[in-house]
């Protein structure tokens, strides 16, 4: 297991930003394999998500979704926790977070916050080859510095979910009753109830659930659709294996999201009943999306929109967000931006080590827009997988997606004119000038991030 060392000159500061007065709470609510398109507010006719929709309309929501710059569980989670790109933390599936690498919990701890993680972890390097990860015990020193940690490394059996942990390094293990998302939400709400006993100590808490990741075995009452009722995206080839998969998986997938929506509503209700909703930021997102038959594919990793676009909302109680930032934003938020944005919402200094952008200014229109906002979101798949080869790419603020393998250009789409990515321009002679421009932008980003990748030049 590698050990992380902080580069000279990038040490963290000791806490609160200048002029910080209020000390709001902040929570993360995020699922696994939940694509941006699969919410009511994004217009998916297959499901109803009233609680997620309300949160989106009370806060700031990314119109096109945020970007999962590495659409695979472990690399995304490494970047989520550290605010650095996957090649610096967790480059591949089932790789461990380097020993000593700082996480977002540490600046919150230094600022006097209580910190808690409940649910799926998947950054300790456990492998299913060594036995079922539901029974793998994450050592206390490998729990990211969270003061309270109850979870599991990985578990693809939502009706047989085992967790371990507790406060201050506990290692007790037990089986959760019933369905995973419901039971993890119970644990999260219990944490919220215990926190109100100490109103002078704010908290940062994460609820990380496995669904709607397969297996798509949602509680029966949430399986409303029949296979023939699933509304397909326009890029699902008719009569293909992709369509058969979408109709087979779709009812369960959408049912899992509706169950998750119900539990999001439970958390929001608890915040109001505990009278802390007015001082609690809520960030809702996912680790990556799901192709669900688009382009004949399933799963993730591939850089297509259904795989890399994730819902992203930061909102809260109506009173808290009244007269502050609300509505849709065209901000191009990437996965490395979530940690610094979370810190920024609480007025905590972003550690210099973090590479992402703090977008918290979107919440408060009275704040000046920072200079030098990124002009693209960087895409990585560092190891080849069944769903896609190793690649690097960019999504630009002017509406282009450009992705290369080491052999050269692979995908190129004008997303404004072609949102379903039906017209690949990567090898089209008439797009040569734009392709060369995008290739130079990609090379510049690779160099800026000191990433080891050398795509061949376009023809």
GROMACS .gro file of C-alpha atoms in nm:
model
  459
    1UNK     CA    1   0.000   0.000   0.000
    2UNK     CA    2   0.149   0.336  -0.102
    3UNK     CA    3   0.205   0.620   0.142
    4UNK     CA    4   0.110   0.977   0.056
    5UNK     CA    5   0.345   1.267   0.127
    6UNK     CA    6   0.231   1.628   0.108
    7UNK     CA    7   0.438   1.825  -0.147
    8UNK     CA    8   0.638   2.117   0.004
    9UNK     CA    9   0.442   2.440   0.013
   10UNK     CA   10   0.099   2.272  -0.005
   11UNK     CA   11   0.040   2.214   0.367
   12UNK     CA   12  -0.311   2.273   0.497
   13UNK     CA   13  -0.414   2.573   0.705
   14UNK     CA   14  -0.579   2.544   1.043
   15UNK     CA   15  -0.944   2.597   0.980
   16UNK     CA   16  -1.196   2.871   0.929
   17UNK     CA   17  -1.176   3.124   0.652
   18UNK     CA   18  -1.141   3.492   0.720
   19UNK     CA   19  -1.455   3.665   0.845
   20UNK     CA   20  -1.646   3.342   0.901
   21UNK     CA   21  -1.928   3.392   1.153
   22UNK     CA   22  -2.200   3.132   1.102
   23UNK     CA   23  -2.116   2.765   1.134
   24UNK     CA   24  -2.365   2.576   0.920
   25UNK     CA   25  -2.396   2.200   0.908
   26UNK     CA   26  -2.348   2.020   0.577
   27UNK     CA   27  -2.448   1.675   0.459
   28UNK     CA   28  -2.381   1.461   0.153
   29UNK     CA   29  -2.655   1.236   0.017
   30UNK     CA   30  -2.527   1.020  -0.267
   31UNK     CA   31  -2.605   0.695  -0.441
   32UNK     CA   32  -2.414   0.467  -0.673
   33UNK     CA   33  -2.467   0.449  -1.050
   34UNK     CA   34  -2.743   0.713  -1.053
   35UNK     CA   35  -2.728   0.902  -1.382
   36UNK     CA   36  -2.827   1.267  -1.404
   37UNK     CA   37  -3.106   1.196  -1.649
   38UNK     CA   38  -3.290   0.969  -1.400
   39UNK     CA   39  -3.468   1.232  -1.190
   40UNK     CA   40  -3.800   1.400  -1.223
   41UNK     CA   41  -3.650   1.749  -1.248
   42UNK     CA   42  -3.426   1.631  -1.534
   43UNK     CA   43  -3.738   1.519  -1.722
   44UNK     CA   44  -3.723   1.138  -1.703
   45UNK     CA   45  -4.081   1.008  -1.752
   46UNK     CA   46  -3.997   0.670  -1.595
   47UNK     CA   47  -4.004   0.783  -1.235
   48UNK     CA   48  -4.128   1.028  -0.973
   49UNK     CA   49  -3.873   1.191  -0.743
   50UNK     CA   50  -4.065   1.463  -0.556
   51UNK     CA   51  -3.818   1.498  -0.270
   52UNK     CA   52  -3.508   1.521  -0.488
   53UNK     CA   53  -3.699   1.760  -0.715
   54UNK     CA   54  -3.794   1.983  -0.421
   55UNK     CA   55  -3.434   1.993  -0.302
   56UNK     CA   56  -3.326   2.085  -0.655
   57UNK     CA   57  -3.580   2.365  -0.683
   58UNK     CA   58  -3.494   2.509  -0.341
   59UNK     CA   59  -3.123   2.526  -0.417
   60UNK     CA   60  -2.872   2.535  -0.699
   61UNK     CA   61  -2.888   2.254  -0.954
   62UNK     CA   62  -2.664   2.180  -1.249
   63UNK     CA   63  -2.883   2.196  -1.559
   64UNK     CA   64  -2.688   1.927  -1.744
   65UNK     CA   65  -2.568   1.747  -1.432
   66UNK     CA   66  -2.219   1.752  -1.289
   67UNK     CA   67  -1.940   1.540  -1.438
   68UNK     CA   68  -1.804   1.220  -1.293
   69UNK     CA   69  -1.456   1.270  -1.433
   70UNK     CA   70  -1.373   0.906  -1.367
   71UNK     CA   71  -1.696   0.708  -1.399
   72UNK     CA   72  -1.590   0.419  -1.179
   73UNK     CA   73  -1.665   0.375  -0.812
   74UNK     CA   74  -1.323   0.365  -0.640
   75UNK     CA   75  -1.147   0.640  -0.841
   76UNK     CA   76  -1.447   0.871  -0.805
   77UNK     CA   77  -1.462   0.816  -0.430
   78UNK     CA   78  -1.092   0.878  -0.393
   79UNK     CA   79  -1.132   1.216  -0.564
   80UNK     CA   80  -1.449   1.292  -0.369
   81UNK     CA   81  -1.272   1.244  -0.038
   82UNK     CA   82  -0.944   1.415  -0.128
   83UNK     CA   83  -1.025   1.678  -0.389
   84UNK     CA   84  -0.744   1.552  -0.617
   85UNK     CA   85  -0.760   1.367  -0.947
   86UNK     CA   86  -0.765   0.986  -0.947
   87UNK     CA   87  -0.413   0.944  -1.085
   88UNK     CA   88  -0.293   1.102  -0.759
   89UNK     CA   89  -0.509   0.899  -0.520
   90UNK     CA   90  -0.701   0.593  -0.648
   91UNK     CA   91  -0.622   0.527  -1.014
   92UNK     CA   92  -0.813   0.202  -1.062
   93UNK     CA   93  -1.079  -0.032  -0.930
   94UNK     CA   94  -1.011  -0.172  -0.581
   95UNK     CA   95  -0.696   0.033  -0.532
   96UNK     CA   96  -0.651   0.172  -0.178
   97UNK     CA   97  -0.632   0.536  -0.078
   98UNK     CA   98  -0.261   0.599  -0.004
   99UNK     CA   99  -0.165   0.597   0.364
  100UNK     CA  100  -0.152   0.948   0.504
  101UNK     CA  101  -0.345   1.115   0.222
  102UNK     CA  102  -0.561   1.391   0.375
  103UNK     CA  103  -0.938   1.373   0.328
  104UNK     CA  104  -1.212   1.631   0.351
  105UNK     CA  105  -1.283   1.519   0.710
  106UNK     CA  106  -0.957   1.668   0.833
  107UNK     CA  107  -1.023   2.040   0.761
  108UNK     CA  108  -1.371   1.994   0.909
  109UNK     CA  109  -1.220   1.835   1.219
  110UNK     CA  110  -0.970   2.120   1.253
  111UNK     CA  111  -1.256   2.371   1.225
  112UNK     CA  112  -1.432   2.212   1.524
  113UNK     CA  113  -1.691   2.009   1.332
  114UNK     CA  114  -1.811   1.662   1.417
  115UNK     CA  115  -1.766   1.436   1.115
  116UNK     CA  116  -1.951   1.118   1.023
  117UNK     CA  117  -1.962   0.869   0.738
  118UNK     CA  118  -2.245   0.618   0.702
  119UNK     CA  119  -2.262   0.361   0.422
  120UNK     CA  120  -2.050   0.244   0.133
  121UNK     CA  121  -1.677   0.327   0.151
  122UNK     CA  122  -1.487   0.136  -0.124
  123UNK     CA  123  -1.153   0.314  -0.094
  124UNK     CA  124  -0.955   0.069   0.120
  125UNK     CA  125  -0.844  -0.167  -0.156
  126UNK     CA  126  -1.049  -0.469  -0.052
  127UNK     CA  127  -1.100  -0.724  -0.330
  128UNK     CA  128  -1.383  -0.968  -0.390
  129UNK     CA  129  -1.114  -1.220  -0.487
  130UNK     CA  130  -1.031  -1.242  -0.117
  131UNK     CA  131  -1.390  -1.308  -0.006
  132UNK     CA  132  -1.714  -1.115   0.022
  133UNK     CA  133  -1.635  -0.751   0.093
  134UNK     CA  134  -1.945  -0.713   0.309
  135UNK     CA  135  -1.744  -0.891   0.581
  136UNK     CA  136  -1.422  -0.696   0.524
  137UNK     CA  137  -1.336  -0.476   0.824
  138UNK     CA  138  -1.193  -0.137   0.736
  139UNK     CA  139  -0.927  -0.062   1.002
  140UNK     CA  140  -1.006   0.246   1.214
  141UNK     CA  141  -0.697   0.428   1.087
  142UNK     CA  142  -0.820   0.376   0.728
  143UNK     CA  143  -1.156   0.553   0.774
  144UNK     CA  144  -1.051   0.893   0.645
  145UNK     CA  145  -1.039   1.071   0.979
  146UNK     CA  146  -1.417   1.065   1.033
  147UNK     CA  147  -1.498   1.078   1.404
  148UNK     CA  148  -1.794   0.847   1.351
  149UNK     CA  149  -1.783   0.582   1.079
  150UNK     CA  150  -2.041   0.307   1.021
  151UNK     CA  151  -2.025   0.134   0.685
  152UNK     CA  152  -1.879  -0.135   0.465
  153UNK     CA  153  -1.610  -0.155   0.199
  154UNK     CA  154  -1.848  -0.287  -0.069
  155UNK     CA  155  -2.169  -0.488  -0.083
  156UNK     CA  156  -2.368  -0.583  -0.392
  157UNK     CA  157  -2.655  -0.741  -0.202
  158UNK     CA  158  -2.894  -0.474  -0.083
  159UNK     CA  159  -3.114  -0.719   0.109
  160UNK     CA  160  -2.817  -0.868   0.296
  161UNK     CA  161  -2.617  -0.566   0.409
  162UNK     CA  162  -2.356  -0.588   0.684
  163UNK     CA  163  -2.196  -0.282   0.842
  164UNK     CA  164  -1.931  -0.228   1.103
  165UNK     CA  165  -1.780   0.057   1.298
  166UNK     CA  166  -1.914   0.320   1.531
  167UNK     CA  167  -1.765   0.608   1.722
  168UNK     CA  168  -1.393   0.654   1.781
  169UNK     CA  169  -1.269   0.348   1.593
  170UNK     CA  170  -1.523   0.084   1.699
  171UNK     CA  171  -1.516  -0.238   1.497
  172UNK     CA  172  -1.848  -0.402   1.591
  173UNK     CA  173  -2.021  -0.568   1.295
  174UNK     CA  174  -2.389  -0.642   1.242
  175UNK     CA  175  -2.646  -0.712   0.972
  176UNK     CA  176  -2.887  -0.435   0.886
  177UNK     CA  177  -3.257  -0.520   0.894
  178UNK     CA  178  -3.457  -0.509   0.572
  179UNK     CA  179  -3.349  -0.309   0.268
  180UNK     CA  180  -3.010  -0.137   0.270
  181UNK     CA  181  -3.112   0.219   0.177
  182UNK     CA  182  -3.390   0.226   0.437
  183UNK     CA  183  -3.166   0.091   0.713
  184UNK     CA  184  -2.870   0.319   0.634
  185UNK     CA  185  -3.108   0.615   0.637
  186UNK     CA  186  -3.228   0.502   0.980
  187UNK     CA  187  -2.866   0.512   1.102
  188UNK     CA  188  -2.815   0.855   0.947
  189UNK     CA  189  -3.127   1.000   1.108
  190UNK     CA  190  -3.018   0.854   1.441
  191UNK     CA  191  -2.690   1.040   1.402
  192UNK     CA  192  -2.879   1.365   1.333
  193UNK     CA  193  -3.088   1.316   1.646
  194UNK     CA  194  -2.778   1.267   1.857
  195UNK     CA  195  -2.612   1.577   1.713
  196UNK     CA  196  -2.887   1.814   1.828
  197UNK     CA  197  -2.786   1.736   2.187
  198UNK     CA  198  -2.472   1.941   2.113
  199UNK     CA  199  -2.604   2.244   1.924
  200UNK     CA  200  -2.277   2.436   1.956
  201UNK     CA  201  -2.087   2.180   1.748
  202UNK     CA  202  -2.170   2.183   1.376
  203UNK     CA  203  -2.133   1.865   1.172
  204UNK     CA  204  -2.037   1.731   0.833
  205UNK     CA  205  -2.203   1.395   0.762
  206UNK     CA  206  -2.220   1.172   0.455
  207UNK     CA  207  -2.486   0.914   0.369
  208UNK     CA  208  -2.351   0.687   0.094
  209UNK     CA  209  -2.591   0.420  -0.036
  210UNK     CA  210  -2.531   0.142  -0.287
  211UNK     CA  211  -2.853   0.162  -0.496
  212UNK     CA  212  -2.939   0.212  -0.776
  213UNK     CA  213  -2.628   0.003  -0.851
  214UNK     CA  214  -2.718  -0.351  -0.958
  215UNK     CA  215  -2.866  -0.591  -0.860
  216UNK     CA  216  -3.183  -0.397  -0.935
  217UNK     CA  217  -3.387  -0.567  -0.663
  218UNK     CA  218  -3.590  -0.277  -0.529
  219UNK     CA  219  -3.858  -0.319  -0.262
  220UNK     CA  220  -4.168  -0.459  -0.438
  221UNK     CA  221  -4.384  -0.154  -0.371
  222UNK     CA  222  -4.142   0.062  -0.574
  223UNK     CA  223  -4.139  -0.160  -0.883
  224UNK     CA  224  -4.414   0.020  -1.072
  225UNK     CA  225  -4.312  -0.030  -1.435
  226UNK     CA  226  -4.343  -0.331  -1.659
  227UNK     CA  227  -4.056  -0.387  -1.905
  228UNK     CA  228  -4.267  -0.276  -2.199
  229UNK     CA  229  -4.350   0.050  -2.016
  230UNK     CA  230  -3.988   0.166  -1.982
  231UNK     CA  231  -3.935   0.485  -2.180
  232UNK     CA  232  -3.608   0.450  -2.370
  233UNK     CA  233  -3.363   0.729  -2.445
  234UNK     CA  234  -3.331   0.819  -2.811
  235UNK     CA  235  -2.985   0.661  -2.833
  236UNK     CA  236  -3.096   0.310  -2.732
  237UNK     CA  237  -3.080   0.108  -3.058
  238UNK     CA  238  -3.424  -0.046  -3.131
  239UNK     CA  239  -3.432  -0.424  -3.107
  240UNK     CA  240  -3.077  -0.439  -2.973
  241UNK     CA  241  -2.933  -0.618  -2.674
  242UNK     CA  242  -2.917  -0.270  -2.520
  243UNK     CA  243  -3.293  -0.233  -2.548
  244UNK     CA  244  -3.350  -0.575  -2.396
  245UNK     CA  245  -3.123  -0.486  -2.106
  246UNK     CA  246  -3.291  -0.149  -2.051
  247UNK     CA  247  -3.634  -0.311  -2.038
  248UNK     CA  248  -3.511  -0.589  -1.811
  249UNK     CA  249  -3.319  -0.370  -1.568
  250UNK     CA  250  -3.523  -0.051  -1.603
  251UNK     CA  251  -3.816  -0.128  -1.371
  252UNK     CA  252  -3.584  -0.221  -1.086
  253UNK     CA  253  -3.340   0.062  -1.156
  254UNK     CA  254  -3.609   0.327  -1.146
  255UNK     CA  255  -3.770   0.161  -0.845
  256UNK     CA  256  -3.441   0.183  -0.655
  257UNK     CA  257  -3.423   0.556  -0.731
  258UNK     CA  258  -3.780   0.613  -0.615
  259UNK     CA  259  -3.696   0.434  -0.290
  260UNK     CA  260  -3.386   0.654  -0.255
  261UNK     CA  261  -3.604   0.959  -0.316
  262UNK     CA  262  -3.836   0.850  -0.036
  263UNK     CA  263  -3.538   0.825   0.198
  264UNK     CA  264  -3.409   1.167   0.091
  265UNK     CA  265  -3.750   1.294   0.199
  266UNK     CA  266  -3.708   1.121   0.535
  267UNK     CA  267  -3.376   1.300   0.591
  268UNK     CA  268  -3.522   1.639   0.496
  269UNK     CA  269  -3.819   1.581   0.727
  270UNK     CA  270  -3.584   1.490   1.011
  271UNK     CA  271  -3.385   1.809   0.959
  272UNK     CA  272  -3.702   2.016   0.985
  273UNK     CA  273  -3.839   1.828   1.285
  274UNK     CA  274  -3.504   1.861   1.465
  275UNK     CA  275  -3.511   2.233   1.382
  276UNK     CA  276  -3.174   2.232   1.210
  277UNK     CA  277  -3.291   2.250   0.847
  278UNK     CA  278  -3.244   2.627   0.845
  279UNK     CA  279  -2.869   2.588   0.908
  280UNK     CA  280  -2.786   2.275   0.709
  281UNK     CA  281  -2.653   2.260   0.355
  282UNK     CA  282  -2.751   1.946   0.162
  283UNK     CA  283  -2.550   1.823  -0.136
  284UNK     CA  284  -2.711   1.554  -0.350
  285UNK     CA  285  -2.510   1.369  -0.615
  286UNK     CA  286  -2.389   1.024  -0.730
  287UNK     CA  287  -2.056   0.862  -0.806
  288UNK     CA  288  -2.133   0.798  -1.175
  289UNK     CA  289  -2.416   0.715  -1.409
  290UNK     CA  290  -2.549   0.408  -1.589
  291UNK     CA  291  -2.574   0.355  -1.965
  292UNK     CA  292  -2.890   0.140  -1.938
  293UNK     CA  293  -2.890   0.047  -2.306
  294UNK     CA  294  -2.776   0.378  -2.455
  295UNK     CA  295  -2.552   0.309  -2.757
  296UNK     CA  296  -2.617  -0.059  -2.687
  297UNK     CA  297  -2.412  -0.044  -2.366
  298UNK     CA  298  -2.467  -0.104  -1.997
  299UNK     CA  299  -2.275   0.000  -1.686
  300UNK     CA  300  -2.028   0.284  -1.653
  301UNK     CA  301  -1.660   0.376  -1.727
  302UNK     CA  302  -1.738   0.478  -2.086
  303UNK     CA  303  -1.727   0.858  -2.131
  304UNK     CA  304  -2.075   0.884  -2.283
  305UNK     CA  305  -2.319   1.124  -2.120
  306UNK     CA  306  -2.532   0.859  -1.950
  307UNK     CA  307  -2.219   0.729  -1.774
  308UNK     CA  308  -2.040   1.052  -1.677
  309UNK     CA  309  -2.328   1.289  -1.602
  310UNK     CA  310  -2.451   1.280  -1.243
  311UNK     CA  311  -2.719   1.475  -1.059
  312UNK     CA  312  -2.571   1.759  -0.858
  313UNK     CA  313  -2.768   1.984  -0.626
  314UNK     CA  314  -2.676   2.192  -0.329
  315UNK     CA  315  -2.978   2.318  -0.149
  316UNK     CA  316  -3.152   2.321   0.183
  317UNK     CA  317  -3.453   2.444   0.371
  318UNK     CA  318  -3.651   2.715   0.192
  319UNK     CA  319  -3.588   2.973   0.466
  320UNK     CA  320  -3.214   2.909   0.459
  321UNK     CA  321  -3.194   2.951   0.081
  322UNK     CA  322  -3.442   3.239   0.059
  323UNK     CA  323  -3.286   3.536  -0.125
  324UNK     CA  324  -2.975   3.328  -0.186
  325UNK     CA  325  -2.860   3.126  -0.484
  326UNK     CA  326  -3.134   2.915  -0.640
  327UNK     CA  327  -3.225   2.779  -0.980
  328UNK     CA  328  -3.044   2.613  -1.266
  329UNK     CA  329  -2.678   2.673  -1.337
  330UNK     CA  330  -2.473   2.588  -1.644
  331UNK     CA  331  -2.162   2.547  -1.426
  332UNK     CA  332  -1.936   2.265  -1.545
  333UNK     CA  333  -1.873   2.103  -1.206
  334UNK     CA  334  -1.641   1.802  -1.196
  335UNK     CA  335  -1.597   1.534  -0.929
  336UNK     CA  336  -1.283   1.698  -0.784
  337UNK     CA  337  -1.489   2.011  -0.718
  338UNK     CA  338  -1.728   1.855  -0.467
  339UNK     CA  339  -1.488   1.859  -0.168
  340UNK     CA  340  -1.373   2.222  -0.208
  341UNK     CA  341  -1.730   2.336  -0.276
  342UNK     CA  342  -1.848   2.163   0.043
  343UNK     CA  343  -1.578   2.336   0.246
  344UNK     CA  344  -1.657   2.666   0.079
  345UNK     CA  345  -2.024   2.643   0.177
  346UNK     CA  346  -1.911   2.636   0.540
  347UNK     CA  347  -1.651   2.909   0.506
  348UNK     CA  348  -1.363   2.672   0.571
  349UNK     CA  349  -1.033   2.728   0.394
  350UNK     CA  350  -0.981   2.487   0.106
  351UNK     CA  351  -0.649   2.303   0.159
  352UNK     CA  352  -0.391   2.393  -0.107
  353UNK     CA  353  -0.355   2.023  -0.191
  354UNK     CA  354  -0.707   2.010  -0.335
  355UNK     CA  355  -0.712   2.057  -0.712
  356UNK     CA  356  -1.084   2.119  -0.762
  357UNK     CA  357  -1.278   2.445  -0.788
  358UNK     CA  358  -1.491   2.588  -0.509
  359UNK     CA  359  -1.831   2.660  -0.666
  360UNK     CA  360  -1.998   2.765  -0.342
  361UNK     CA  361  -2.026   3.122  -0.474
  362UNK     CA  362  -2.325   3.001  -0.679
  363UNK     CA  363  -2.523   2.979  -0.355
  364UNK     CA  364  -2.472   3.345  -0.273
  365UNK     CA  365  -2.511   3.591  -0.562
  366UNK     CA  366  -2.366   3.865  -0.341
  367UNK     CA  367  -2.024   3.700  -0.375
  368UNK     CA  368  -1.802   3.789  -0.667
  369UNK     CA  369  -1.753   3.527  -0.935
  370UNK     CA  370  -1.397   3.396  -0.913
  371UNK     CA  371  -1.159   3.458  -1.197
  372UNK     CA  372  -1.007   3.176  -1.402
  373UNK     CA  373  -1.288   2.925  -1.368
  374UNK     CA  374  -1.206   2.602  -1.554
  375UNK     CA  375  -1.294   2.597  -1.923
  376UNK     CA  376  -1.332   2.219  -1.929
  377UNK     CA  377  -1.394   1.911  -1.717
  378UNK     CA  378  -1.124   1.645  -1.737
  379UNK     CA  379  -1.219   1.282  -1.803
  380UNK     CA  380  -1.005   0.983  -1.708
  381UNK     CA  381  -1.021   0.606  -1.729
  382UNK     CA  382  -0.675   0.503  -1.619
  383UNK     CA  383  -0.713   0.129  -1.664
  384UNK     CA  384  -0.896  -0.048  -1.950
  385UNK     CA  385  -1.217  -0.221  -1.845
  386UNK     CA  386  -1.482  -0.428  -2.014
  387UNK     CA  387  -1.696  -0.120  -2.080
  388UNK     CA  388  -1.423   0.102  -2.228
  389UNK     CA  389  -1.052   0.130  -2.307
  390UNK     CA  390  -0.818   0.351  -2.106
  391UNK     CA  391  -0.876   0.709  -2.217
  392UNK     CA  392  -0.851   1.079  -2.138
  393UNK     CA  393  -1.087   1.350  -2.249
  394UNK     CA  394  -1.243   1.688  -2.190
  395UNK     CA  395  -1.592   1.834  -2.183
  396UNK     CA  396  -1.562   2.202  -2.264
  397UNK     CA  397  -1.766   2.502  -2.158
  398UNK     CA  398  -1.835   2.573  -2.525
  399UNK     CA  399  -2.018   2.244  -2.564
  400UNK     CA  400  -1.766   1.993  -2.699
  401UNK     CA  401  -1.663   1.649  -2.580
  402UNK     CA  402  -1.334   1.509  -2.704
  403UNK     CA  403  -1.190   1.176  -2.589
  404UNK     CA  404  -0.870   0.995  -2.691
  405UNK     CA  405  -0.719   0.657  -2.634
  406UNK     CA  406  -0.343   0.621  -2.672
  407UNK     CA  407  -0.404   0.538  -3.037
  408UNK     CA  408  -0.561   0.879  -3.097
  409UNK     CA  409  -0.907   1.036  -3.119
  410UNK     CA  410  -1.195   0.805  -3.018
  411UNK     CA  411  -1.502   1.019  -2.953
  412UNK     CA  412  -1.588   1.375  -3.049
  413UNK     CA  413  -1.932   1.528  -3.009
  414UNK     CA  414  -2.086   1.872  -3.034
  415UNK     CA  415  -2.309   1.831  -2.729
  416UNK     CA  416  -2.514   2.143  -2.799
  417UNK     CA  417  -2.623   2.015  -3.141
  418UNK     CA  418  -2.602   1.643  -3.059
  419UNK     CA  419  -2.695   1.583  -2.691
  420UNK     CA  420  -2.757   1.210  -2.753
  421UNK     CA  421  -2.410   1.169  -2.905
  422UNK     CA  422  -2.527   1.011  -3.229
  423UNK     CA  423  -2.277   1.180  -3.464
  424UNK     CA  424  -1.918   1.092  -3.374
  425UNK     CA  425  -1.686   1.344  -3.542
  426UNK     CA  426  -1.359   1.190  -3.419
  427UNK     CA  427  -1.257   1.069  -3.764
  428UNK     CA  428  -1.468   1.294  -3.990
  429UNK     CA  429  -1.244   1.485  -4.236
  430UNK     CA  430  -1.464   1.795  -4.226
  431UNK     CA  431  -1.411   1.833  -3.850
  432UNK     CA  432  -1.030   1.833  -3.871
  433UNK     CA  433  -0.977   2.194  -3.761
  434UNK     CA  434  -1.201   2.161  -3.454
  435UNK     CA  435  -1.048   1.823  -3.374
  436UNK     CA  436  -0.696   1.968  -3.376
  437UNK     CA  437  -0.808   2.256  -3.154
  438UNK     CA  438  -0.964   2.016  -2.903
  439UNK     CA  439  -0.661   1.790  -2.914
  440UNK     CA  440  -0.437   2.080  -2.813
  441UNK     CA  441  -0.675   2.164  -2.527
  442UNK     CA  442  -0.664   1.803  -2.410
  443UNK     CA  443  -0.284   1.789  -2.426
  444UNK     CA  444  -0.266   2.113  -2.227
  445UNK     CA  445  -0.489   1.965  -1.957
  446UNK     CA  446  -0.287   1.644  -1.942
  447UNK     CA  447   0.029   1.850  -1.897
  448UNK     CA  448  -0.127   2.082  -1.642
  449UNK     CA  449  -0.224   1.784  -1.425
  450UNK     CA  450   0.103   1.597  -1.478
  451UNK     CA  451  -0.094   1.295  -1.595
  452UNK     CA  452   0.095   1.015  -1.767
  453UNK     CA  453  -0.090   0.972  -2.093
  454UNK     CA  454   0.023   1.031  -2.451
  455UNK     CA  455  -0.252   1.011  -2.712
  456UNK     CA  456  -0.147   0.992  -3.073
  457UNK     CA  457  -0.214   1.307  -3.276
  458UNK     CA  458  -0.528   1.326  -3.490
  459UNK     CA  459  -0.499   1.252  -3.861
   0.00000   0.00000   0.00000
